[in-house]
Amino acid sequence: MRAHEAGALHAEGYGGPPLYLPYPQDVNELLTPLWPQSIARTPDGTLQVAGVDVVDIAREFGTPAYVMDEDDFRARARAFRDEFAAPFQQVCGGADIYYAGKAFLCTEVARWVADEGLSLDVSTGGELAVAQRAGFPGERIALHGNNKSTAEIEQALTYGVGRIVVDSLDEIDRIAAVATRLDVVAPVMVRVTVGVEAHTHEFIATAHEDQKFGLSLATGAAAEAAQRVLRHADTMHLLGLHSHIGSQIFDTGGFEVAARRLIGLHAEIEAEHGITLAHLGLGGGFGIAYTSEHTPLPPAELGEQLAAVVEREFAGLGDRTAATPRVSVEPGRAIAGPSTFTLYEVGTVKPVVVNDRVTRAYISVDGGMSDNIRPALYEADYSCTLASRRSDADPMLSRVVGKHCESGDIVVLDEYLPADVRAGDLIAVPGTGAYCRSLSSQYNHTPRPPVVAVRDGQARLIVRRETIEDLLALDVG
Ligand code: LLP
């Protein structure tokens, strides 16, 4: 949308560091909120995670590699589970946390999610297949998607998923047909477009109507969908309404407006049809810190604020005999993101004179936009550190770039790294657990990196590295 074809930064006249990046006192210091909780430097300065030295990880598994701290992932999952359970207990008997598998999913991660007692949000038959392979309990799975195929619906109903979140009128008839054929009753929610643009407030909250997801509240499409589901009473059970307003959101204002509108429709449907809707889905989207510019709310505060919103909105409806529905949320990024960093090896270092005030080191690593497309796709900022040693050199304004054939192939747009960074050093980029491996590509025929899980001083593969043979195997010509 904004990027120049030659790359996001082309012809912008960009100069020095951004405001969020102060000149560091100690270039070896870690900004700990961005990292897995077990991150540390050994006395010689090597980065260590869950007691495992990154130099050993690079030696054993190669680079680039996604390094995922299992306990960190599990702790964040548990934090959502427990910190939402408490405040929602009084409001509606508790809350269900669906980990959004689109952030990152593999069978081992699905098992961790199941172990920790969370539910799982999948958005394709592929993600559902991973859940099935992990033996994830069907009743704790939600299937999303704006264009679910008949095969995906059949896969979900055969496996017995707990909910299908309906995204169009077409889909309702499609689900009814499959449910009739399989002789089952499909549990469904209706995804409502509430007209809220994330990060904003009600008076400018109209833009979000113009996108592909959900059924509009404003035009009556959502109410019509609910009615249509209710008409299929023999093949469908309407659990309730669902909304998801966006991703990487830092304040609860948008959720508040969304919840108000969703709850208004919820009550209208109950009154009009004389039914009780047992569930209410508020979606995911809780932001994380990628650099010092972000300050996310901890799960405890999110849980308290959202529970207060739901309580207030239902109280505002006046006398109700129906029970308050059980609330669910779907965090992906906030559970997976900070658990993981990407480990790269430096290949070349090139000082580039930007203007008479700024010289920047372009540090090329052995991955790039194929393992993290977010900087190119969203102009997302990341940070990084020299991971294989401590350095006494001065901080040098740097840009970490990949090995792909595009000038927009940027891993970290701005960071201070020691001026003596050289080929063979390891660089680690935190916050890559969500939407990096899952959005990765094989651009330039680059095999995708492995995911290495670390715990209690041990490292093990949970997703192996792709090989050139894997790539060639698809080429049947
Ligand atoms: N629920 C629904 C229905 C969703 O569509 C999403 C994300 C989530 C939950 C989880 O959102 P989270 O808590 O992870 O923010 N590729 C983009 C993010 C796309 C999000 C898509 N939907 C990125 O890399 O920033």
Short mmCIF file of N, CA and C in Angstrom, two decimals, residues 28-183:
data_model
loop_
_atom_site.label_atom_id
_atom_site.label_comp_id
_atom_site.label_asym_id
_atom_site.label_seq_id
_atom_site.Cartn_x
_atom_site.Cartn_y
_atom_site.Cartn_z
N ASN A 28 25.47 -4.46 24.87
CA ASN A 28 25.24 -5.89 25.15
C ASN A 28 23.97 -6.12 25.97
N GLU A 29 23.40 -5.01 26.46
CA GLU A 29 22.26 -5.16 27.37
C GLU A 29 21.02 -5.63 26.61
N LEU A 30 20.25 -6.49 27.27
CA LEU A 30 19.03 -7.02 26.63
C LEU A 30 17.82 -6.27 27.14
N LEU A 31 16.91 -5.98 26.22
CA LEU A 31 15.63 -5.39 26.61
C LEU A 31 14.72 -6.57 26.98
N THR A 32 14.76 -6.98 28.24
CA THR A 32 14.19 -8.28 28.60
C THR A 32 12.70 -8.48 28.28
N PRO A 33 11.86 -7.43 28.28
CA PRO A 33 10.44 -7.72 27.96
C PRO A 33 10.23 -8.29 26.56
N LEU A 34 11.21 -8.15 25.68
CA LEU A 34 11.03 -8.65 24.31
C LEU A 34 11.38 -10.14 24.19
N TRP A 35 12.00 -10.69 25.21
CA TRP A 35 12.62 -12.02 25.12
C TRP A 35 11.86 -13.05 25.94
N PRO A 36 12.14 -14.33 25.67
CA PRO A 36 11.61 -15.37 26.56
C PRO A 36 12.12 -15.11 27.99
N GLN A 37 11.31 -15.52 28.96
CA GLN A 37 11.65 -15.19 30.34
C GLN A 37 12.99 -15.76 30.80
N SER A 38 13.46 -16.84 30.18
CA SER A 38 14.70 -17.46 30.65
C SER A 38 15.95 -16.88 30.00
N ILE A 39 15.82 -15.81 29.23
CA ILE A 39 16.98 -15.29 28.48
C ILE A 39 18.05 -14.76 29.44
N ALA A 40 19.29 -15.00 29.11
CA ALA A 40 20.40 -14.53 29.95
C ALA A 40 21.66 -14.48 29.10
N ARG A 41 22.67 -13.79 29.61
CA ARG A 41 23.99 -13.89 28.98
C ARG A 41 24.91 -14.64 29.93
N THR A 42 25.70 -15.56 29.39
CA THR A 42 26.68 -16.27 30.22
C THR A 42 27.80 -15.27 30.53
N PRO A 43 28.68 -15.60 31.48
CA PRO A 43 29.77 -14.66 31.81
C PRO A 43 30.60 -14.26 30.59
N ASP A 44 30.74 -15.14 29.60
CA ASP A 44 31.52 -14.73 28.41
C ASP A 44 30.66 -13.96 27.40
N GLY A 45 29.40 -13.76 27.73
CA GLY A 45 28.57 -12.90 26.88
C GLY A 45 27.69 -13.62 25.88
N THR A 46 27.76 -14.94 25.84
CA THR A 46 26.91 -15.69 24.91
C THR A 46 25.47 -15.69 25.42
N LEU A 47 24.55 -15.60 24.48
CA LEU A 47 23.14 -15.65 24.86
C LEU A 47 22.77 -17.07 25.25
N GLN A 48 21.95 -17.17 26.28
CA GLN A 48 21.52 -18.48 26.75
C GLN A 48 20.01 -18.43 26.95
N VAL A 49 19.32 -19.49 26.55
CA VAL A 49 17.88 -19.54 26.76
C VAL A 49 17.52 -20.91 27.33
N ALA A 50 16.72 -20.90 28.38
CA ALA A 50 16.37 -22.14 29.10
C ALA A 50 17.64 -22.94 29.44
N GLY A 51 18.72 -22.23 29.72
CA GLY A 51 19.97 -22.89 30.08
C GLY A 51 20.73 -23.45 28.90
N VAL A 52 20.31 -23.16 27.67
CA VAL A 52 21.01 -23.67 26.49
C VAL A 52 21.73 -22.50 25.80
N ASP A 53 22.98 -22.74 25.46
CA ASP A 53 23.81 -21.74 24.82
C ASP A 53 23.46 -21.64 23.32
N VAL A 54 23.27 -20.43 22.82
CA VAL A 54 22.86 -20.33 21.41
C VAL A 54 23.95 -20.79 20.44
N VAL A 55 25.21 -20.71 20.87
CA VAL A 55 26.29 -21.20 20.00
C VAL A 55 26.13 -22.71 19.79
N ASP A 56 25.73 -23.40 20.86
CA ASP A 56 25.49 -24.85 20.75
C ASP A 56 24.28 -25.14 19.85
N ILE A 57 23.25 -24.29 19.98
CA ILE A 57 22.06 -24.49 19.12
C ILE A 57 22.46 -24.33 17.65
N ALA A 58 23.23 -23.27 17.37
CA ALA A 58 23.65 -23.03 15.98
C ALA A 58 24.51 -24.19 15.46
N ARG A 59 25.36 -24.71 16.32
CA ARG A 59 26.25 -25.81 15.90
C ARG A 59 25.41 -27.06 15.61
N GLU A 60 24.46 -27.35 16.47
CA GLU A 60 23.69 -28.58 16.31
C GLU A 60 22.62 -28.50 15.22
N PHE A 61 21.95 -27.35 15.13
CA PHE A 61 20.78 -27.28 14.23
C PHE A 61 20.99 -26.36 13.03
N GLY A 62 22.09 -25.63 13.02
CA GLY A 62 22.35 -24.71 11.92
C GLY A 62 21.58 -23.41 12.10
N THR A 63 21.85 -22.47 11.18
CA THR A 63 21.13 -21.20 11.17
C THR A 63 20.63 -20.97 9.75
N PRO A 64 19.60 -20.16 9.56
CA PRO A 64 18.78 -19.59 10.62
C PRO A 64 17.94 -20.66 11.31
N ALA A 65 17.52 -20.34 12.53
CA ALA A 65 16.65 -21.26 13.27
C ALA A 65 15.74 -20.44 14.17
N TYR A 66 14.50 -20.88 14.27
CA TYR A 66 13.59 -20.30 15.27
C TYR A 66 13.84 -21.07 16.57
N VAL A 67 14.12 -20.34 17.65
CA VAL A 67 14.39 -20.98 18.93
C VAL A 67 13.24 -20.64 19.88
N MET A 68 12.54 -21.67 20.32
CA MET A 68 11.29 -21.46 21.06
C MET A 68 11.42 -21.99 22.48
N ASP A 69 11.17 -21.14 23.44
CA ASP A 69 11.27 -21.52 24.85
C ASP A 69 9.92 -22.11 25.30
N GLU A 70 9.93 -23.42 25.49
CA GLU A 70 8.68 -24.12 25.80
C GLU A 70 8.02 -23.60 27.07
N ASP A 71 8.82 -23.41 28.12
CA ASP A 71 8.23 -22.96 29.39
C ASP A 71 7.65 -21.56 29.25
N ASP A 72 8.30 -20.73 28.45
CA ASP A 72 7.78 -19.37 28.24
C ASP A 72 6.42 -19.43 27.54
N PHE A 73 6.33 -20.24 26.48
CA PHE A 73 5.06 -20.38 25.77
C PHE A 73 3.99 -20.89 26.73
N ARG A 74 4.33 -21.93 27.47
CA ARG A 74 3.35 -22.52 28.39
C ARG A 74 2.94 -21.51 29.47
N ALA A 75 3.92 -20.74 29.97
CA ALA A 75 3.60 -19.78 31.04
C ALA A 75 2.66 -18.70 30.52
N ARG A 76 2.87 -18.25 29.29
CA ARG A 76 1.97 -17.23 28.73
C ARG A 76 0.57 -17.81 28.50
N ALA A 77 0.52 -19.06 28.06
CA ALA A 77 -0.78 -19.72 27.88
C ALA A 77 -1.51 -19.82 29.23
N ARG A 78 -0.76 -20.23 30.25
CA ARG A 78 -1.37 -20.36 31.59
C ARG A 78 -1.80 -19.01 32.14
N ALA A 79 -1.00 -17.98 31.85
CA ALA A 79 -1.34 -16.64 32.35
C ALA A 79 -2.69 -16.22 31.79
N PHE A 80 -2.91 -16.43 30.48
CA PHE A 80 -4.23 -16.09 29.93
C PHE A 80 -5.32 -16.93 30.58
N ARG A 81 -5.04 -18.22 30.70
CA ARG A 81 -6.06 -19.12 31.29
C ARG A 81 -6.44 -18.64 32.69
N ASP A 82 -5.45 -18.41 33.54
CA ASP A 82 -5.74 -18.10 34.95
C ASP A 82 -6.19 -16.66 35.17
N GLU A 83 -5.53 -15.75 34.46
CA GLU A 83 -5.83 -14.33 34.71
C GLU A 83 -7.18 -13.91 34.11
N PHE A 84 -7.67 -14.67 33.15
CA PHE A 84 -9.02 -14.39 32.64
C PHE A 84 -10.06 -15.16 33.46
N ALA A 85 -9.69 -16.34 33.95
CA ALA A 85 -10.65 -17.15 34.69
C ALA A 85 -11.16 -16.39 35.91
N ALA A 86 -10.23 -15.76 36.62
CA ALA A 86 -10.62 -15.13 37.88
C ALA A 86 -11.64 -13.99 37.68
N PRO A 87 -11.34 -12.96 36.91
CA PRO A 87 -12.33 -11.86 36.80
C PRO A 87 -13.62 -12.27 36.09
N PHE A 88 -13.51 -13.22 35.13
CA PHE A 88 -14.73 -13.61 34.40
C PHE A 88 -15.60 -14.58 35.22
N GLN A 89 -15.01 -15.17 36.26
CA GLN A 89 -15.75 -16.13 37.08
C GLN A 89 -17.06 -15.51 37.61
N GLN A 90 -16.93 -14.30 38.16
CA GLN A 90 -18.13 -13.68 38.74
C GLN A 90 -19.08 -13.18 37.66
N VAL A 91 -18.53 -12.83 36.49
CA VAL A 91 -19.36 -12.22 35.45
C VAL A 91 -20.16 -13.27 34.69
N CYS A 92 -19.50 -14.37 34.32
CA CYS A 92 -20.18 -15.35 33.46
C CYS A 92 -19.67 -16.78 33.69
N GLY A 93 -19.13 -17.03 34.84
CA GLY A 93 -18.73 -18.39 35.17
C GLY A 93 -17.37 -18.81 34.62
N GLY A 94 -16.60 -17.84 34.07
CA GLY A 94 -15.25 -18.16 33.58
C GLY A 94 -15.08 -17.73 32.14
N ALA A 95 -13.88 -17.95 31.62
CA ALA A 95 -13.61 -17.58 30.23
C ALA A 95 -12.84 -18.71 29.57
N ASP A 96 -13.07 -18.89 28.27
CA ASP A 96 -12.33 -19.90 27.52
C ASP A 96 -11.28 -19.21 26.67
N ILE A 97 -10.06 -19.73 26.73
CA ILE A 97 -8.96 -19.15 25.95
C ILE A 97 -8.68 -20.08 24.78
N TYR A 98 -8.89 -19.59 23.57
CA TYR A 98 -8.56 -20.33 22.36
C TYR A 98 -7.23 -19.80 21.84
N TYR A 99 -6.19 -20.61 21.87
CA TYR A 99 -4.92 -20.18 21.26
C TYR A 99 -5.13 -20.12 19.75
N ALA A 100 -4.79 -18.98 19.14
CA ALA A 100 -4.98 -18.82 17.69
C ALA A 100 -3.81 -19.47 16.95
N GLY A 101 -4.06 -20.64 16.42
CA GLY A 101 -3.00 -21.45 15.80
C GLY A 101 -2.36 -20.80 14.58
N LYS A 102 -3.04 -19.82 13.99
CA LYS A 102 -2.43 -19.16 12.82
C LYS A 102 -1.14 -18.46 13.20
N ALA A 103 -0.98 -18.10 14.48
CA ALA A 103 0.26 -17.43 14.91
C ALA A 103 1.45 -18.37 14.72
N PHE A 104 1.31 -19.58 15.20
CA PHE A 104 2.27 -20.66 14.93
C PHE A 104 1.70 -21.97 15.46
N LEU A 105 1.71 -22.97 14.62
CA LEU A 105 1.19 -24.27 15.05
C LEU A 105 2.03 -25.40 14.49
N CYS A 106 2.32 -26.35 15.34
CA CYS A 106 2.88 -27.64 14.92
C CYS A 106 2.34 -28.64 15.95
N THR A 107 2.55 -29.93 15.72
CA THR A 107 1.89 -30.89 16.61
C THR A 107 2.33 -30.72 18.06
N GLU A 108 3.63 -30.44 18.25
CA GLU A 108 4.12 -30.32 19.62
C GLU A 108 3.47 -29.11 20.32
N VAL A 109 3.36 -28.00 19.62
CA VAL A 109 2.73 -26.81 20.21
C VAL A 109 1.25 -27.09 20.50
N ALA A 110 0.59 -27.80 19.60
CA ALA A 110 -0.82 -28.15 19.86
C ALA A 110 -0.92 -28.99 21.13
N ARG A 111 0.06 -29.85 21.37
CA ARG A 111 0.04 -30.66 22.60
C ARG A 111 0.24 -29.79 23.83
N TRP A 112 1.14 -28.80 23.73
CA TRP A 112 1.35 -27.90 24.88
C TRP A 112 0.04 -27.16 25.20
N VAL A 113 -0.63 -26.71 24.14
CA VAL A 113 -1.87 -25.96 24.31
C VAL A 113 -2.92 -26.85 25.00
N ALA A 114 -3.00 -28.09 24.53
CA ALA A 114 -3.96 -29.04 25.12
C ALA A 114 -3.61 -29.31 26.58
N ASP A 115 -2.32 -29.56 26.84
CA ASP A 115 -1.83 -29.82 28.21
C ASP A 115 -2.18 -28.72 29.18
N GLU A 116 -2.08 -27.49 28.70
CA GLU A 116 -2.30 -26.34 29.59
C GLU A 116 -3.78 -26.03 29.75
N GLY A 117 -4.61 -26.84 29.10
CA GLY A 117 -6.06 -26.69 29.30
C GLY A 117 -6.70 -25.60 28.47
N LEU A 118 -5.97 -25.11 27.44
CA LEU A 118 -6.57 -24.10 26.57
C LEU A 118 -7.32 -24.78 25.43
N SER A 119 -8.12 -24.00 24.74
CA SER A 119 -8.77 -24.46 23.52
C SER A 119 -7.95 -23.96 22.34
N LEU A 120 -8.38 -24.32 21.12
CA LEU A 120 -7.57 -24.01 19.94
C LEU A 120 -8.42 -23.45 18.82
N ASP A 121 -7.95 -22.34 18.24
CA ASP A 121 -8.61 -21.75 17.08
C ASP A 121 -7.81 -22.14 15.85
N VAL A 122 -8.50 -22.78 14.88
CA VAL A 122 -7.84 -23.11 13.60
C VAL A 122 -8.62 -22.40 12.50
N SER A 123 -7.93 -22.09 11.41
CA SER A 123 -8.65 -21.35 10.37
C SER A 123 -8.59 -22.01 9.01
N THR A 124 -8.03 -23.21 8.95
CA THR A 124 -8.04 -23.97 7.69
C THR A 124 -8.06 -25.46 8.03
N GLY A 125 -8.31 -26.25 6.99
CA GLY A 125 -8.22 -27.70 7.15
C GLY A 125 -6.80 -28.12 7.49
N GLY A 126 -5.81 -27.37 7.03
CA GLY A 126 -4.41 -27.69 7.33
C GLY A 126 -4.12 -27.54 8.81
N GLU A 127 -4.54 -26.42 9.38
CA GLU A 127 -4.32 -26.22 10.83
C GLU A 127 -5.10 -27.27 11.61
N LEU A 128 -6.31 -27.59 11.13
CA LEU A 128 -7.10 -28.62 11.81
C LEU A 128 -6.40 -29.98 11.73
N ALA A 129 -5.76 -30.25 10.60
CA ALA A 129 -5.04 -31.53 10.45
C ALA A 129 -3.90 -31.64 11.48
N VAL A 130 -3.23 -30.52 11.74
CA VAL A 130 -2.16 -30.53 12.75
C VAL A 130 -2.77 -30.85 14.12
N ALA A 131 -3.90 -30.19 14.42
CA ALA A 131 -4.57 -30.43 15.71
C ALA A 131 -4.98 -31.90 15.83
N GLN A 132 -5.50 -32.45 14.72
CA GLN A 132 -5.94 -33.85 14.73
C GLN A 132 -4.75 -34.78 14.97
N ARG A 133 -3.66 -34.45 14.31
CA ARG A 133 -2.47 -35.28 14.45
C ARG A 133 -1.96 -35.26 15.90
N ALA A 134 -2.16 -34.11 16.57
CA ALA A 134 -1.73 -33.99 17.97
C ALA A 134 -2.75 -34.61 18.91
N GLY A 135 -3.88 -35.06 18.37
CA GLY A 135 -4.93 -35.63 19.22
C GLY A 135 -5.63 -34.56 20.04
N PHE A 136 -5.66 -33.34 19.53
CA PHE A 136 -6.30 -32.24 20.28
C PHE A 136 -7.80 -32.53 20.40
N PRO A 137 -8.37 -32.41 21.61
CA PRO A 137 -9.79 -32.74 21.78
C PRO A 137 -10.68 -31.89 20.86
N GLY A 138 -11.49 -32.56 20.06
CA GLY A 138 -12.31 -31.86 19.07
C GLY A 138 -13.23 -30.81 19.68
N GLU A 139 -13.80 -31.14 20.83
CA GLU A 139 -14.79 -30.20 21.40
C GLU A 139 -14.15 -28.90 21.84
N ARG A 140 -12.80 -28.87 21.94
CA ARG A 140 -12.12 -27.62 22.33
C ARG A 140 -11.53 -26.90 21.11
N ILE A 141 -12.00 -27.24 19.91
CA ILE A 141 -11.49 -26.58 18.70
C ILE A 141 -12.57 -25.69 18.09
N ALA A 142 -12.15 -24.49 17.66
CA ALA A 142 -13.03 -23.59 16.90
C ALA A 142 -12.48 -23.50 15.49
N LEU A 143 -13.36 -23.61 14.49
CA LEU A 143 -12.93 -23.45 13.10
C LEU A 143 -13.38 -22.09 12.58
N HIS A 144 -12.40 -21.31 12.14
CA HIS A 144 -12.66 -20.00 11.54
C HIS A 144 -12.42 -20.06 10.04
N GLY A 145 -12.63 -18.92 9.37
CA GLY A 145 -12.29 -18.81 7.96
C GLY A 145 -13.42 -18.16 7.19
N ASN A 146 -13.07 -17.27 6.26
CA ASN A 146 -14.12 -16.57 5.51
C ASN A 146 -14.55 -17.34 4.28
N ASN A 147 -13.84 -18.41 3.95
CA ASN A 147 -14.21 -19.20 2.78
C ASN A 147 -13.88 -20.65 3.02
N LYS A 148 -14.56 -21.23 3.98
CA LYS A 148 -14.31 -22.64 4.31
C LYS A 148 -14.87 -23.50 3.18
N SER A 149 -14.11 -24.46 2.77
CA SER A 149 -14.59 -25.34 1.71
C SER A 149 -15.52 -26.40 2.31
N THR A 150 -16.27 -27.04 1.45
CA THR A 150 -17.12 -28.14 1.91
C THR A 150 -16.25 -29.22 2.57
N ALA A 151 -15.09 -29.47 1.97
CA ALA A 151 -14.20 -30.49 2.54
C ALA A 151 -13.74 -30.09 3.95
N GLU A 152 -13.45 -28.80 4.16
CA GLU A 152 -13.02 -28.36 5.49
C GLU A 152 -14.16 -28.48 6.50
N ILE A 153 -15.35 -28.13 6.06
CA ILE A 153 -16.51 -28.24 6.96
C ILE A 153 -16.74 -29.70 7.33
N GLU A 154 -16.61 -30.56 6.34
CA GLU A 154 -16.80 -31.99 6.58
C GLU A 154 -15.72 -32.54 7.54
N GLN A 155 -14.49 -32.10 7.31
CA GLN A 155 -13.37 -32.51 8.19
C GLN A 155 -13.67 -32.08 9.63
N ALA A 156 -14.16 -30.86 9.79
CA ALA A 156 -14.41 -30.31 11.13
C ALA A 156 -15.57 -31.04 11.80
N LEU A 157 -16.64 -31.27 11.06
CA LEU A 157 -17.82 -31.93 11.67
C LEU A 157 -17.53 -33.39 11.96
N THR A 158 -16.76 -34.02 11.10
CA THR A 158 -16.41 -35.42 11.34
C THR A 158 -15.55 -35.55 12.59
N TYR A 159 -14.65 -34.58 12.77
CA TYR A 159 -13.77 -34.62 13.95
C TYR A 159 -14.52 -34.19 15.22
N GLY A 160 -15.67 -33.53 15.02
CA GLY A 160 -16.47 -33.11 16.18
C GLY A 160 -15.97 -31.83 16.83
N VAL A 161 -15.63 -30.81 16.00
CA VAL A 161 -15.16 -29.55 16.60
C VAL A 161 -16.28 -28.92 17.43
N GLY A 162 -15.86 -28.14 18.41
CA GLY A 162 -16.81 -27.54 19.35
C GLY A 162 -17.56 -26.36 18.78
N ARG A 163 -16.96 -25.70 17.80
CA ARG A 163 -17.66 -24.57 17.19
C ARG A 163 -17.11 -24.26 15.80
N ILE A 164 -18.02 -23.87 14.92
CA ILE A 164 -17.63 -23.35 13.62
C ILE A 164 -18.10 -21.90 13.60
N VAL A 165 -17.18 -20.99 13.33
CA VAL A 165 -17.55 -19.57 13.34
C VAL A 165 -17.93 -19.18 11.91
N VAL A 166 -19.23 -18.97 11.74
CA VAL A 166 -19.79 -18.73 10.41
C VAL A 166 -19.47 -17.32 9.94
N ASP A 167 -19.06 -17.21 8.69
CA ASP A 167 -18.57 -15.93 8.18
C ASP A 167 -19.36 -15.41 6.99
N SER A 168 -20.35 -16.16 6.52
CA SER A 168 -21.14 -15.69 5.37
C SER A 168 -22.47 -16.43 5.34
N LEU A 169 -23.43 -15.88 4.61
CA LEU A 169 -24.72 -16.56 4.48
C LEU A 169 -24.55 -17.84 3.66
N ASP A 170 -23.73 -17.77 2.63
CA ASP A 170 -23.47 -18.97 1.80
C ASP A 170 -23.05 -20.15 2.67
N GLU A 171 -22.17 -19.82 3.62
CA GLU A 171 -21.58 -20.88 4.43
C GLU A 171 -22.63 -21.60 5.28
N ILE A 172 -23.65 -20.86 5.70
CA ILE A 172 -24.67 -21.48 6.56
C ILE A 172 -25.33 -22.64 5.82
N ASP A 173 -25.69 -22.40 4.57
CA ASP A 173 -26.34 -23.47 3.81
C ASP A 173 -25.37 -24.64 3.55
N ARG A 174 -24.12 -24.25 3.34
CA ARG A 174 -23.10 -25.29 3.10
C ARG A 174 -22.94 -26.17 4.33
N ILE A 175 -22.90 -25.55 5.51
CA ILE A 175 -22.76 -26.33 6.75
C ILE A 175 -23.99 -27.22 6.95
N ALA A 176 -25.18 -26.63 6.69
CA ALA A 176 -26.42 -27.40 6.88
C ALA A 176 -26.41 -28.64 6.00
N ALA A 177 -25.95 -28.48 4.76
CA ALA A 177 -25.94 -29.62 3.84
C ALA A 177 -24.99 -30.72 4.34
N VAL A 178 -23.80 -30.31 4.79
CA VAL A 178 -22.83 -31.31 5.27
C VAL A 178 -23.36 -31.98 6.54
N ALA A 179 -23.93 -31.17 7.44
CA ALA A 179 -24.44 -31.73 8.71
C ALA A 179 -25.57 -32.73 8.43
N THR A 180 -26.42 -32.42 7.44
CA THR A 180 -27.50 -33.34 7.08
C THR A 180 -26.90 -34.66 6.59
N ARG A 181 -25.92 -34.53 5.72
CA ARG A 181 -25.29 -35.73 5.15
C ARG A 181 -24.64 -36.58 6.24
N LEU A 182 -23.99 -35.91 7.22
CA LEU A 182 -23.28 -36.66 8.27
C LEU A 182 -24.20 -37.01 9.44
N ASP A 183 -25.42 -36.47 9.38
CA ASP A 183 -26.39 -36.68 10.45
C ASP A 183 -25.85 -36.20 11.81
#
